[in-house]
Every structure is written in structure tokens, then in C-alpha cells.
PDB file of N, CA and C in Angstrom:
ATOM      1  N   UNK A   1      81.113 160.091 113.070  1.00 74.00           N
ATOM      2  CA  UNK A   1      80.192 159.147 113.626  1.00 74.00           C
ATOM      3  C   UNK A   1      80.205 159.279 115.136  1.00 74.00           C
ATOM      4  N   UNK A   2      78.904 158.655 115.711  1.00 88.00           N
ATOM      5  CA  UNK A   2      79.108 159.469 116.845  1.00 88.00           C
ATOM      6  C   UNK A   2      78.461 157.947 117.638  1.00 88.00           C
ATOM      7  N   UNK A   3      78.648 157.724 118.636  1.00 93.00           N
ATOM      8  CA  UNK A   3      77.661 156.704 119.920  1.00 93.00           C
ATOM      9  C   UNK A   3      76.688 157.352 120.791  1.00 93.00           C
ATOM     10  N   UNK A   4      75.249 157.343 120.853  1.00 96.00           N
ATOM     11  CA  UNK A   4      74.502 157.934 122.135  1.00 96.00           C
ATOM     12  C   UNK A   4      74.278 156.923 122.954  1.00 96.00           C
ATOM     13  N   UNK A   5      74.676 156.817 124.457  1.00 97.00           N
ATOM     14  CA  UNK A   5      74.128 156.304 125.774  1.00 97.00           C
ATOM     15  C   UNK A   5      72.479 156.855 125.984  1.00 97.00           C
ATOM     16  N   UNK A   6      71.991 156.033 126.088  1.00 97.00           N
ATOM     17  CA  UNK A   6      70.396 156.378 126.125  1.00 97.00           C
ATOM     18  C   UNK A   6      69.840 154.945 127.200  1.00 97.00           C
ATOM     19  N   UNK A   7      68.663 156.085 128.023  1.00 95.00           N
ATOM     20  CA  UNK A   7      67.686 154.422 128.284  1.00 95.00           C
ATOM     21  C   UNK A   7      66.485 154.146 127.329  1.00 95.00           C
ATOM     22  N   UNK A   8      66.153 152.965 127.965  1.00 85.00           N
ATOM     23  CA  UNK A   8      64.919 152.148 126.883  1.00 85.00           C
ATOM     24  C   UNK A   8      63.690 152.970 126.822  1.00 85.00           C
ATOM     25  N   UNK A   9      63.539 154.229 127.930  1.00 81.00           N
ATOM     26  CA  UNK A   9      62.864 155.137 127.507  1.00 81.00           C
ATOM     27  C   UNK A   9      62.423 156.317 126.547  1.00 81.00           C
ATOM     28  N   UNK A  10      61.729 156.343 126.091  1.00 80.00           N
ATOM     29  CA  UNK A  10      62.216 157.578 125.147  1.00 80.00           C
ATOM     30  C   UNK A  10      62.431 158.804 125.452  1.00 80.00           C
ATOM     31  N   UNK A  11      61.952 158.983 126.839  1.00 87.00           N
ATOM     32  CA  UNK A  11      62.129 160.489 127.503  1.00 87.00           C
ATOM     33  C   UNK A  11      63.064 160.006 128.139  1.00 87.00           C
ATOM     34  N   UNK A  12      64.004 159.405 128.705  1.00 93.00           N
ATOM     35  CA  UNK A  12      65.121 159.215 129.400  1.00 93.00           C
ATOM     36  C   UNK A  12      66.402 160.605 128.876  1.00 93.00           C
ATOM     37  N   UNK A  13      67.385 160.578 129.381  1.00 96.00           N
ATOM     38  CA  UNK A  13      68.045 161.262 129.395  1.00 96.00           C
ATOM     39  C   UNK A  13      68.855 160.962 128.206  1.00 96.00           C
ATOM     40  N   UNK A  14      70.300 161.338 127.391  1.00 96.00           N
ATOM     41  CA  UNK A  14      71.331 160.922 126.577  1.00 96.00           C
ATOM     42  C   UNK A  14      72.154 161.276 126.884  1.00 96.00           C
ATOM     43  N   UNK A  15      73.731 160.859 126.623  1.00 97.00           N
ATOM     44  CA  UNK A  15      75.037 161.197 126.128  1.00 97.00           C
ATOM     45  C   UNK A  15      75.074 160.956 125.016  1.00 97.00           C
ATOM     46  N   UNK A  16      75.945 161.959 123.686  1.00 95.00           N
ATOM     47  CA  UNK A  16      76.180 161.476 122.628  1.00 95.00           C
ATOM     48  C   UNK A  16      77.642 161.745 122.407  1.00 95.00           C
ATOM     49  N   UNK A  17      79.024 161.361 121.849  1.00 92.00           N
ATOM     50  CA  UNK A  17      80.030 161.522 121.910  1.00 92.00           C
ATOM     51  C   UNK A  17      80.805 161.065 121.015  1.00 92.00           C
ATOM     52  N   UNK A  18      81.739 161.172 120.265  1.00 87.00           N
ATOM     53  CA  UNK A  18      82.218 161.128 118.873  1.00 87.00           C
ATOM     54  C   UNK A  18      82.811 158.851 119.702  1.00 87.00           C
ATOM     55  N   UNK A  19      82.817 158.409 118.454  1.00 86.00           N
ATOM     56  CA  UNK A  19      83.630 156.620 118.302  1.00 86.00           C
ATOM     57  C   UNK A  19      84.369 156.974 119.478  1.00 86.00           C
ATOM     58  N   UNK A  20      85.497 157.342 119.422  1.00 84.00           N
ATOM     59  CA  UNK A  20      86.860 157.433 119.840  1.00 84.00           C
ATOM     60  C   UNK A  20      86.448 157.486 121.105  1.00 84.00           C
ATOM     61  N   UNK A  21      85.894 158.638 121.716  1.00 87.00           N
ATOM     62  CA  UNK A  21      86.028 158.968 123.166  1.00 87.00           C
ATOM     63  C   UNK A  21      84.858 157.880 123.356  1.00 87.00           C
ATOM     64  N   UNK A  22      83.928 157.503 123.098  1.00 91.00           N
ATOM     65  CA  UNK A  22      82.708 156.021 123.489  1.00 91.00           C
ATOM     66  C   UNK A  22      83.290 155.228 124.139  1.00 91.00           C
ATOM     67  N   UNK A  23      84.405 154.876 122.791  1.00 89.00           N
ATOM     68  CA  UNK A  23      85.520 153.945 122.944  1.00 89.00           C
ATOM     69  C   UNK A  23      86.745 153.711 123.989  1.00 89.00           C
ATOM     70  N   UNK A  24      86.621 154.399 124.457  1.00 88.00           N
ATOM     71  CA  UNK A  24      87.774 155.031 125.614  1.00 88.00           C
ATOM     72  C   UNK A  24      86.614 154.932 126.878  1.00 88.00           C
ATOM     73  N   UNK A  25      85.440 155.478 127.194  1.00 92.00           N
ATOM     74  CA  UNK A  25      84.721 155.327 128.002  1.00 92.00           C
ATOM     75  C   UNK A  25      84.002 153.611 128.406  1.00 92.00           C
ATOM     76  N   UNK A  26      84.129 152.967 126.912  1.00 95.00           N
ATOM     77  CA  UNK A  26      83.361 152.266 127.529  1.00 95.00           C
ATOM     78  C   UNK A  26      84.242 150.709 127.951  1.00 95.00           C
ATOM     79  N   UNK A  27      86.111 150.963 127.233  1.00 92.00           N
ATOM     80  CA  UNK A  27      86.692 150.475 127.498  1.00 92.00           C
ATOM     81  C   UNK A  27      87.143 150.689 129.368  1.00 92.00           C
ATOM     82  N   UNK A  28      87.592 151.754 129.741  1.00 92.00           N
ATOM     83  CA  UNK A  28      87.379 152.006 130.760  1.00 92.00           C
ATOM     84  C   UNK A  28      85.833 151.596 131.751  1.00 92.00           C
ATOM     85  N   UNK A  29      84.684 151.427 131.595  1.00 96.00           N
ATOM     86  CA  UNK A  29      84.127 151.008 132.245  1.00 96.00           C
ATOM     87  C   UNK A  29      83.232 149.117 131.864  1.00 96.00           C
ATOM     88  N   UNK A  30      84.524 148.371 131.342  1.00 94.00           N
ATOM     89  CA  UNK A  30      84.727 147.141 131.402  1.00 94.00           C
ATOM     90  C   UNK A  30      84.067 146.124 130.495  1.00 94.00           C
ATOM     91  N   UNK A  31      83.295 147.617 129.059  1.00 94.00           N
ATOM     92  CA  UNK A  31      82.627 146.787 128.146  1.00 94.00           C
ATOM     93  C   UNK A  31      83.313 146.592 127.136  1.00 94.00           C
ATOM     94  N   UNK A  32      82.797 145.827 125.815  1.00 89.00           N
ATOM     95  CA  UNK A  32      83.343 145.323 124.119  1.00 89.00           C
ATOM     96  C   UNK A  32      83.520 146.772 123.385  1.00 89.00           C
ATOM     97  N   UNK A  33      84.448 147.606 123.336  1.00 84.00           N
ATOM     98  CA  UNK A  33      84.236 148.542 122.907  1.00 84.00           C
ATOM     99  C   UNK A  33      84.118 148.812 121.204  1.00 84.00           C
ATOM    100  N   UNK A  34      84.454 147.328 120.802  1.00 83.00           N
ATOM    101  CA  UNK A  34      84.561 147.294 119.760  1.00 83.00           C
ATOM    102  C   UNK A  34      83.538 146.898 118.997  1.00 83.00           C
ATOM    103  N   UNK A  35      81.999 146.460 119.453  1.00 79.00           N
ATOM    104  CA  UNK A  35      80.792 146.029 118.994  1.00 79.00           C
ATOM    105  C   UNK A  35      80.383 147.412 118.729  1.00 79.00           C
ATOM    106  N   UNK A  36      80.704 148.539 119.943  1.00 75.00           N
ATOM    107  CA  UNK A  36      80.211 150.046 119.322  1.00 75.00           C
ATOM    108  C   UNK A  36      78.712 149.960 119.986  1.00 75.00           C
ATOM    109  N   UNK A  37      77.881 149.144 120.447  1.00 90.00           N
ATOM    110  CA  UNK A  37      76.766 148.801 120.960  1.00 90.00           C
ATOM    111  C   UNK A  37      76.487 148.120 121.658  1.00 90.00           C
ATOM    112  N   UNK A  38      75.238 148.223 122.737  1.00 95.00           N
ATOM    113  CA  UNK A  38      75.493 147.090 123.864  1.00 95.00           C
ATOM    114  C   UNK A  38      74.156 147.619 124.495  1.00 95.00           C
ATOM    115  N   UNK A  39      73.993 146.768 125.667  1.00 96.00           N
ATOM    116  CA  UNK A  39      72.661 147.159 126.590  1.00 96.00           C
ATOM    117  C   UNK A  39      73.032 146.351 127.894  1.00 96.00           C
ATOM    118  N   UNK A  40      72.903 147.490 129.484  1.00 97.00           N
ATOM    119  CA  UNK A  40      73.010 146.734 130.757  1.00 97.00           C
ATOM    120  C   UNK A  40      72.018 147.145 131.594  1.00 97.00           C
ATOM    121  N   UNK A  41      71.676 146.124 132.463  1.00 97.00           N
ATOM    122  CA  UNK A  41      70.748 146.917 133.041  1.00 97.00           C
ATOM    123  C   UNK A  41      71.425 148.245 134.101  1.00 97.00           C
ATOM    124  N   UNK A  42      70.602 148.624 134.249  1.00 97.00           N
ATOM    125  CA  UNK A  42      71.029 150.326 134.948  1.00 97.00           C
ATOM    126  C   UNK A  42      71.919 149.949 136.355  1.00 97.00           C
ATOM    127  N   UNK A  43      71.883 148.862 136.842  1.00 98.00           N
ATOM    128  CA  UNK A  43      72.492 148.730 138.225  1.00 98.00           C
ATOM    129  C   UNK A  43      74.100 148.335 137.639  1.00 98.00           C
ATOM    130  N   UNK A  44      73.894 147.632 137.121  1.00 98.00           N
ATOM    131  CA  UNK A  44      75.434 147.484 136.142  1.00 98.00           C
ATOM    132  C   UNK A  44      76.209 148.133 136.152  1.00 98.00           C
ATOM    133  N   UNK A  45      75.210 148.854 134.854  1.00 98.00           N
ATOM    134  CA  UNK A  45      75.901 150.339 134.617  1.00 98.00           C
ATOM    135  C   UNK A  45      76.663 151.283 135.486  1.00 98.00           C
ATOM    136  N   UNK A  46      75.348 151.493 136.525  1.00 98.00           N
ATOM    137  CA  UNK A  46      75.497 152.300 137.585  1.00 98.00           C
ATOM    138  C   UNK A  46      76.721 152.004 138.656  1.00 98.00           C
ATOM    139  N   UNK A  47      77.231 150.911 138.972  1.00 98.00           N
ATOM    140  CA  UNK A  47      78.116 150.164 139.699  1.00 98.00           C
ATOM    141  C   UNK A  47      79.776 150.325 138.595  1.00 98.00           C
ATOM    142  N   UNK A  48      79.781 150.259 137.627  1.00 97.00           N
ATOM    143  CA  UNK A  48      80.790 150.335 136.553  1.00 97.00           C
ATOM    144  C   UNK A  48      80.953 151.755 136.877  1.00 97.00           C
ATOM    145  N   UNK A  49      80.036 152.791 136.264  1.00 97.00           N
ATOM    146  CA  UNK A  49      80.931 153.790 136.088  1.00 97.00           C
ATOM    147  C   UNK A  49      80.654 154.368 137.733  1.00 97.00           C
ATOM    148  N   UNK A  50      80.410 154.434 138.668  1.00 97.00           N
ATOM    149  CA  UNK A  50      80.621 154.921 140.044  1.00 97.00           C
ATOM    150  C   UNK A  50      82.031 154.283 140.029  1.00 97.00           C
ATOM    151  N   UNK A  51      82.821 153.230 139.961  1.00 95.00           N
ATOM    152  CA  UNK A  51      84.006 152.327 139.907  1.00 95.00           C
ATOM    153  C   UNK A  51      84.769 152.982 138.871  1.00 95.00           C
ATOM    154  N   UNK A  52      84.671 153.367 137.853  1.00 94.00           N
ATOM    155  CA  UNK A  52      85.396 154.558 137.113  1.00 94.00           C
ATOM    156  C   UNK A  52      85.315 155.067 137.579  1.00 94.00           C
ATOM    157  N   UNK A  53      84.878 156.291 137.777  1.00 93.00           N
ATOM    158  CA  UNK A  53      85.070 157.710 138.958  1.00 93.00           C
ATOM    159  C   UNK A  53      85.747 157.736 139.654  1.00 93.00           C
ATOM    160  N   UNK A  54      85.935 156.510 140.310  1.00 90.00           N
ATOM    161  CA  UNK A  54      86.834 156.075 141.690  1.00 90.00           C
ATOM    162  C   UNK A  54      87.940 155.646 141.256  1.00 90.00           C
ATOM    163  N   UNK A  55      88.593 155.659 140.296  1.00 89.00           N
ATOM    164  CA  UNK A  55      89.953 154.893 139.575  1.00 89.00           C
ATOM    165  C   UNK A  55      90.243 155.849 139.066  1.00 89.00           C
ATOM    166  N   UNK A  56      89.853 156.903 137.925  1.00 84.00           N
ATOM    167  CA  UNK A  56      89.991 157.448 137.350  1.00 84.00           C
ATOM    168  C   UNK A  56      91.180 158.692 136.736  1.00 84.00           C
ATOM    169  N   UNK A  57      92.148 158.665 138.000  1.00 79.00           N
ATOM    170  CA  UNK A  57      92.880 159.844 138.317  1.00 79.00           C
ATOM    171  C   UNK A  57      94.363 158.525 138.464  1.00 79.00           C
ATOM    172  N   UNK A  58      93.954 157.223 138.795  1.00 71.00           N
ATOM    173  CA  UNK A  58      95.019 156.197 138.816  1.00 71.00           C
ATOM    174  C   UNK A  58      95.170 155.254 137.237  1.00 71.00           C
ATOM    175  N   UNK A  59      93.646 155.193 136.668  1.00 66.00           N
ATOM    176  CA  UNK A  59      93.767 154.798 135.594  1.00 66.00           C
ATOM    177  C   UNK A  59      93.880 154.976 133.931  1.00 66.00           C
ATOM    178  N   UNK A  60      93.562 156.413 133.966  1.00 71.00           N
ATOM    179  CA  UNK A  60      94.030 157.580 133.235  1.00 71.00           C
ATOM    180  C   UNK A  60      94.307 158.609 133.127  1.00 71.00           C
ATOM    181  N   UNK A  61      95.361 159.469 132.375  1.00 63.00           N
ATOM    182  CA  UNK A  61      95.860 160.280 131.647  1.00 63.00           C
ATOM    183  C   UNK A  61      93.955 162.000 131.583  1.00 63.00           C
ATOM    184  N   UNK A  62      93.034 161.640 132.026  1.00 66.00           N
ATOM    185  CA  UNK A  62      92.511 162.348 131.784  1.00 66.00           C
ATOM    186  C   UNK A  62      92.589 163.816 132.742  1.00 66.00           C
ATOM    187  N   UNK A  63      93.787 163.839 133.522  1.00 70.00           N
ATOM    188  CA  UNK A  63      94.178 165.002 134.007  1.00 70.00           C
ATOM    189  C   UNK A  63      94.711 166.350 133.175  1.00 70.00           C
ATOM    190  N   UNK A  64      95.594 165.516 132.308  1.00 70.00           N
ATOM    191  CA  UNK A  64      96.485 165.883 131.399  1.00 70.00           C
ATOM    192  C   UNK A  64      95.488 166.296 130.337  1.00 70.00           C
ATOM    193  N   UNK A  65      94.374 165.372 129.706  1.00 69.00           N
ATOM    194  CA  UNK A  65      94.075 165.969 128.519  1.00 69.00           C
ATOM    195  C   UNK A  65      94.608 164.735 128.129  1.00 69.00           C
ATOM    196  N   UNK A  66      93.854 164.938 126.304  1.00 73.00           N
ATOM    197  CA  UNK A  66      95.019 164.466 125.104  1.00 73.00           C
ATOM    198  C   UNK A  66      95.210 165.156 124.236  1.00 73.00           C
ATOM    199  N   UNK A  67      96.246 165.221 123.702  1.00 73.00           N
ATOM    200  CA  UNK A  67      96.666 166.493 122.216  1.00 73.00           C
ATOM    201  C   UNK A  67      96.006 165.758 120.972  1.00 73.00           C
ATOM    202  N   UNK A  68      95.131 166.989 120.285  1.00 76.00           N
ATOM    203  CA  UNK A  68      95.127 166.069 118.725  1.00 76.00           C
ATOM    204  C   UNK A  68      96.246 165.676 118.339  1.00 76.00           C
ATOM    205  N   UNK A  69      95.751 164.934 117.506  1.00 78.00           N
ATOM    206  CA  UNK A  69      96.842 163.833 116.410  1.00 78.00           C
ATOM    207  C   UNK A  69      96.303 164.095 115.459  1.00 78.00           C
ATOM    208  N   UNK A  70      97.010 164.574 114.379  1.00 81.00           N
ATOM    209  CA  UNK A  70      96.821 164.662 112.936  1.00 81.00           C
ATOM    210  C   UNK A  70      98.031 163.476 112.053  1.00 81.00           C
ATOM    211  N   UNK A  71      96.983 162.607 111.609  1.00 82.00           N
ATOM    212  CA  UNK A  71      97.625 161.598 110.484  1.00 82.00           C
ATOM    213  C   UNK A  71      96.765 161.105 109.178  1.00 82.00           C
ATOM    214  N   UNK A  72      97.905 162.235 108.737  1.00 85.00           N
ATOM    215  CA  UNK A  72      97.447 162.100 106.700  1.00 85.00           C
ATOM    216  C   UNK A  72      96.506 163.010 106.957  1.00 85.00           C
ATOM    217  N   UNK A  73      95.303 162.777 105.990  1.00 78.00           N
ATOM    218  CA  UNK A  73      94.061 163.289 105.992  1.00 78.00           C
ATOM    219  C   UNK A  73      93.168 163.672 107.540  1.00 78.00           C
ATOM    220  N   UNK A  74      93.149 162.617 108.124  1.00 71.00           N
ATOM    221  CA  UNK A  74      92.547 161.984 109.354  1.00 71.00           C
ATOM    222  C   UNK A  74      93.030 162.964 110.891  1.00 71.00           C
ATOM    223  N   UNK A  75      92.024 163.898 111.409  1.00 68.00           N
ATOM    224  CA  UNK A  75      92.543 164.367 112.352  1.00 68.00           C
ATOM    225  C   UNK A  75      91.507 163.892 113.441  1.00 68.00           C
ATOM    226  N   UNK A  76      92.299 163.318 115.052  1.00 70.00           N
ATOM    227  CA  UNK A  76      91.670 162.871 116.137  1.00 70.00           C
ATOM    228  C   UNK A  76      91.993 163.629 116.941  1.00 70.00           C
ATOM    229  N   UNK A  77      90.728 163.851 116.975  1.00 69.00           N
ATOM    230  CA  UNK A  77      90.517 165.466 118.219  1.00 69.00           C
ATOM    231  C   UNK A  77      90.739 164.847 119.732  1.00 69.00           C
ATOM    232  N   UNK A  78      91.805 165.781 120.267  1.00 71.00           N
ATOM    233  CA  UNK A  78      91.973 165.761 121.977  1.00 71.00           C
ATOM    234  C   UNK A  78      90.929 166.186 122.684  1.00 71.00           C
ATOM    235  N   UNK A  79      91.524 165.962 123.910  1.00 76.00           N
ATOM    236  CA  UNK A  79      90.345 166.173 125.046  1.00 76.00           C
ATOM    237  C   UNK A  79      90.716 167.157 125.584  1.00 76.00           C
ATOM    238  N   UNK A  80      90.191 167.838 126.424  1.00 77.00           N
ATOM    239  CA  UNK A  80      90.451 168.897 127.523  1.00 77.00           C
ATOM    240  C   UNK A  80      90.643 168.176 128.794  1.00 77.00           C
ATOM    241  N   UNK A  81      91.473 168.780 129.700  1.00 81.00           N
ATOM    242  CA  UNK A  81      91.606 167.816 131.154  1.00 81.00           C
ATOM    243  C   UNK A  81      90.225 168.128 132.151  1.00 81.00           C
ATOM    244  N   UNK A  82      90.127 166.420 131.779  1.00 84.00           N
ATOM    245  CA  UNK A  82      88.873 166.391 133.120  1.00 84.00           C
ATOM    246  C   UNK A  82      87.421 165.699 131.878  1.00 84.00           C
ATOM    247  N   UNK A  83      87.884 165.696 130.534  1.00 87.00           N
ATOM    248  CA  UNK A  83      86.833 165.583 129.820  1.00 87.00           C
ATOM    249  C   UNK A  83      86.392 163.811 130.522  1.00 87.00           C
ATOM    250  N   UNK A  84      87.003 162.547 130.374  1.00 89.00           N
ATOM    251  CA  UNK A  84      86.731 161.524 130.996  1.00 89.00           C
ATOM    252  C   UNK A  84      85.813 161.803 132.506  1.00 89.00           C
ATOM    253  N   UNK A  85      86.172 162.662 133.591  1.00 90.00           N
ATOM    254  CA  UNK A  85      85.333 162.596 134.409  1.00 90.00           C
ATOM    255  C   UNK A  85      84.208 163.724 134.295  1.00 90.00           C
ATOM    256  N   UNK A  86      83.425 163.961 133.272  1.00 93.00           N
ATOM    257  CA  UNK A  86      82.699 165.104 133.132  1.00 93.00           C
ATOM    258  C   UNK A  86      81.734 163.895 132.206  1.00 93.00           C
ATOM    259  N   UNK A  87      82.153 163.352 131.516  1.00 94.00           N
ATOM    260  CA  UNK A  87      81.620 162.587 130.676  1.00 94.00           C
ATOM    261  C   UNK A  87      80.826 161.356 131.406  1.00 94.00           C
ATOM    262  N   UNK A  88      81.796 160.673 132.239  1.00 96.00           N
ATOM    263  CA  UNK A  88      81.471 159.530 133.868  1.00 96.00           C
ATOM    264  C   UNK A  88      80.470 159.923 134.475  1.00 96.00           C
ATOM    265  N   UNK A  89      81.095 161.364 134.909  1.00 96.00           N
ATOM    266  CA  UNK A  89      79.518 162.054 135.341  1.00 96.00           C
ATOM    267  C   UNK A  89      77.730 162.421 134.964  1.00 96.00           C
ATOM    268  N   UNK A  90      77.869 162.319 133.374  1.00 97.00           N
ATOM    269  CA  UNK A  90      76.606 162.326 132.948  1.00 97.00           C
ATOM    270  C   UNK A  90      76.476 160.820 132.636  1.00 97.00           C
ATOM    271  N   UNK A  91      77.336 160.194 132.290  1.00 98.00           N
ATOM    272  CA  UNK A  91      76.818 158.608 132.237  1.00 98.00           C
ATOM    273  C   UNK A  91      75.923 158.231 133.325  1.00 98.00           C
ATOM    274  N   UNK A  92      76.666 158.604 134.346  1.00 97.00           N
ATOM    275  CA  UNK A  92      76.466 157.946 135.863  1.00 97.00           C
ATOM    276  C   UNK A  92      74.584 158.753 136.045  1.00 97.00           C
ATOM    277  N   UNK A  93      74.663 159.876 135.560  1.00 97.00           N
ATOM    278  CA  UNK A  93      72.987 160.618 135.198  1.00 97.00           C
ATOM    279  C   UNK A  93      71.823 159.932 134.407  1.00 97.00           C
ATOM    280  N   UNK A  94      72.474 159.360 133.539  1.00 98.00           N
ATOM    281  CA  UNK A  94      71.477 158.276 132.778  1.00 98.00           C
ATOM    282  C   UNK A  94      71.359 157.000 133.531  1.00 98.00           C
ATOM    283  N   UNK A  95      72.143 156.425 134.325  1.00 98.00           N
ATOM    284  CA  UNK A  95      72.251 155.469 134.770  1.00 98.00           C
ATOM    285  C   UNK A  95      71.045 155.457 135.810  1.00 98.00           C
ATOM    286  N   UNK A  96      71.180 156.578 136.844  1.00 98.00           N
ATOM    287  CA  UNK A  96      70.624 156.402 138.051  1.00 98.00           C
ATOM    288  C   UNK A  96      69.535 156.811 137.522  1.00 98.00           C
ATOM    289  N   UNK A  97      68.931 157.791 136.248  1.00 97.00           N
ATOM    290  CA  UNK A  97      67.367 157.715 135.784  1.00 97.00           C
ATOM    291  C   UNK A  97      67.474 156.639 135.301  1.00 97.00           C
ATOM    292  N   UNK A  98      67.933 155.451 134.669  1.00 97.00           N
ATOM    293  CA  UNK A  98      67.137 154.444 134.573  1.00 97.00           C
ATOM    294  C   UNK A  98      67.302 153.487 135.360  1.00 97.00           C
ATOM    295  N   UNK A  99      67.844 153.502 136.537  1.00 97.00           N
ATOM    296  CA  UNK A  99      67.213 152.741 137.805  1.00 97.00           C
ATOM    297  C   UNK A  99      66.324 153.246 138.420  1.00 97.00           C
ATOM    298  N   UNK A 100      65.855 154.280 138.370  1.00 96.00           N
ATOM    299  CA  UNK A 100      64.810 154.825 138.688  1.00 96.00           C
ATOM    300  C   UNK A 100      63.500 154.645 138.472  1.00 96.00           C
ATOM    301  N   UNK A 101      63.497 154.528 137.142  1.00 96.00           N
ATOM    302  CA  UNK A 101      62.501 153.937 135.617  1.00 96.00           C
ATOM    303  C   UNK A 101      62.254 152.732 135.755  1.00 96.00           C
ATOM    304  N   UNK A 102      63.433 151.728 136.393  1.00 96.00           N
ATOM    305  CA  UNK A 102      63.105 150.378 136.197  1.00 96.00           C
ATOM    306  C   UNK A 102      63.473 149.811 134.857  1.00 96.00           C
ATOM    307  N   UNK A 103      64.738 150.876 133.710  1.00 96.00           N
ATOM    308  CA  UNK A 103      64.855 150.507 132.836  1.00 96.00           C
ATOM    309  C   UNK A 103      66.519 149.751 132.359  1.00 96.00           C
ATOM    310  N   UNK A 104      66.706 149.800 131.374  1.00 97.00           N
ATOM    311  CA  UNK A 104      68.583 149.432 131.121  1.00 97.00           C
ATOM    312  C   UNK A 104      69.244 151.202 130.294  1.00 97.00           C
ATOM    313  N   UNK A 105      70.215 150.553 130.190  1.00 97.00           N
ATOM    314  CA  UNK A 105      71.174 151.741 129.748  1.00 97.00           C
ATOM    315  C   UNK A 105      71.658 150.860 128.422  1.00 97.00           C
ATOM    316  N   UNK A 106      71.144 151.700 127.384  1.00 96.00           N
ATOM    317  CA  UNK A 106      71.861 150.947 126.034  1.00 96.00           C
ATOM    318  C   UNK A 106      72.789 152.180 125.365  1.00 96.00           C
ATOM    319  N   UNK A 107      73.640 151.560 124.164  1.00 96.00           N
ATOM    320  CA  UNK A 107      74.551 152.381 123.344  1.00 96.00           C
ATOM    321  C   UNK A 107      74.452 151.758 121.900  1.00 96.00           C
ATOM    322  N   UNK A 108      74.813 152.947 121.160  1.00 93.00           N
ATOM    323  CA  UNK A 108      74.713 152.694 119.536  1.00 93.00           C
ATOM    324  C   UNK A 108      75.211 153.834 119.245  1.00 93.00           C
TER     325      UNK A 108
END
């Protein structure tokens, strides 16, 4: 299962990215990560994750990476180092096209 960051446009830009890492992103930039869905307007947005970017190296582990974890059946795929600010970075791309647009930044 996966979450896409999208604006209210339909030509707007996307991120799409497996639960887990959404979840990690959107905990890090100060939303319910656990609704899995949400909508801000783009200045929000845009102000949140510019403020991640800027923490990012103090507030997580995404230098390092993370190692998969395999438990039971169930394997949770790691990251590569730097995946959190590569990811910030295209957020922060949807963001500023939909302040641009005059639109919000939603997730599902």
C-alpha cells in the first residue's frame, strides 16, 4: 500500500511512497500520521517541510539509512542514506506548485 502527496489539481505534481516511509515523513513534518490522509494549504505545507530540511540531520537517523527488518512473513524495506531528504525535497516541489496554483497539498 502506498500514500500519494498530490495538489487539488489534477495536473499538479505527486509523490507516491510505500505507508511506512509517508509515515515517517509526515510524522516528522508535524502531521496525524496515523489517519494516513489529510489536506493543508500549500503555505503550511510549505513552511513544515522547509523546517524539516532544516532539522533533519539533528532529528534523524536519515544519514545512516535504515536496514530492512525481516519479521515472520513481513519484510520492511530500509532506506538508503539521504532517502528522508530527497523525499523533503520533492514534497517541498509540490508544495511550492501549489502555492503557486493557489491550491492545498493533500495525502491518501
Amino acid at each position: 500500500m502506498s500514500i500519494t502527496f498530490s495538489t487539488s489539481f489534477r495536473n499538479g505534481p505527486e509523490v507516491n511512497m510505500a505507508n511506512g516511509n509517508a509515515a515517517r515523513l509526515l510524522d516528522l513534518l508535524g502531521y496525524d500520521a496515523q489517519e494516513g490522509w489529510g489536506e493543508a494549504p500549500a503555505e503550511d505545507f510549505l513552511g513544515r517541510t522547509l523546517l524539516a530540511q532544516g532539522l533533519l540531520d539533528i532529528t534523524t537517523d536519515d544519514e545512516q539509512g535504515r536496514p530492512t527488518v525481516e519479521d515472520g512473513r513481513f519484510i520492511y524495506c530500509g532506506t538508503a542514506p539521504g532517502y528522508l531528504a530527497g523525499r523533503l525535497t520533492e514534497l517541498r516541489e509540490v508544495a511550492i506548485w501549489a502555492y503557486h496554483h493557489h491550491t492545498t497539498v493533500a495525502w491518501g
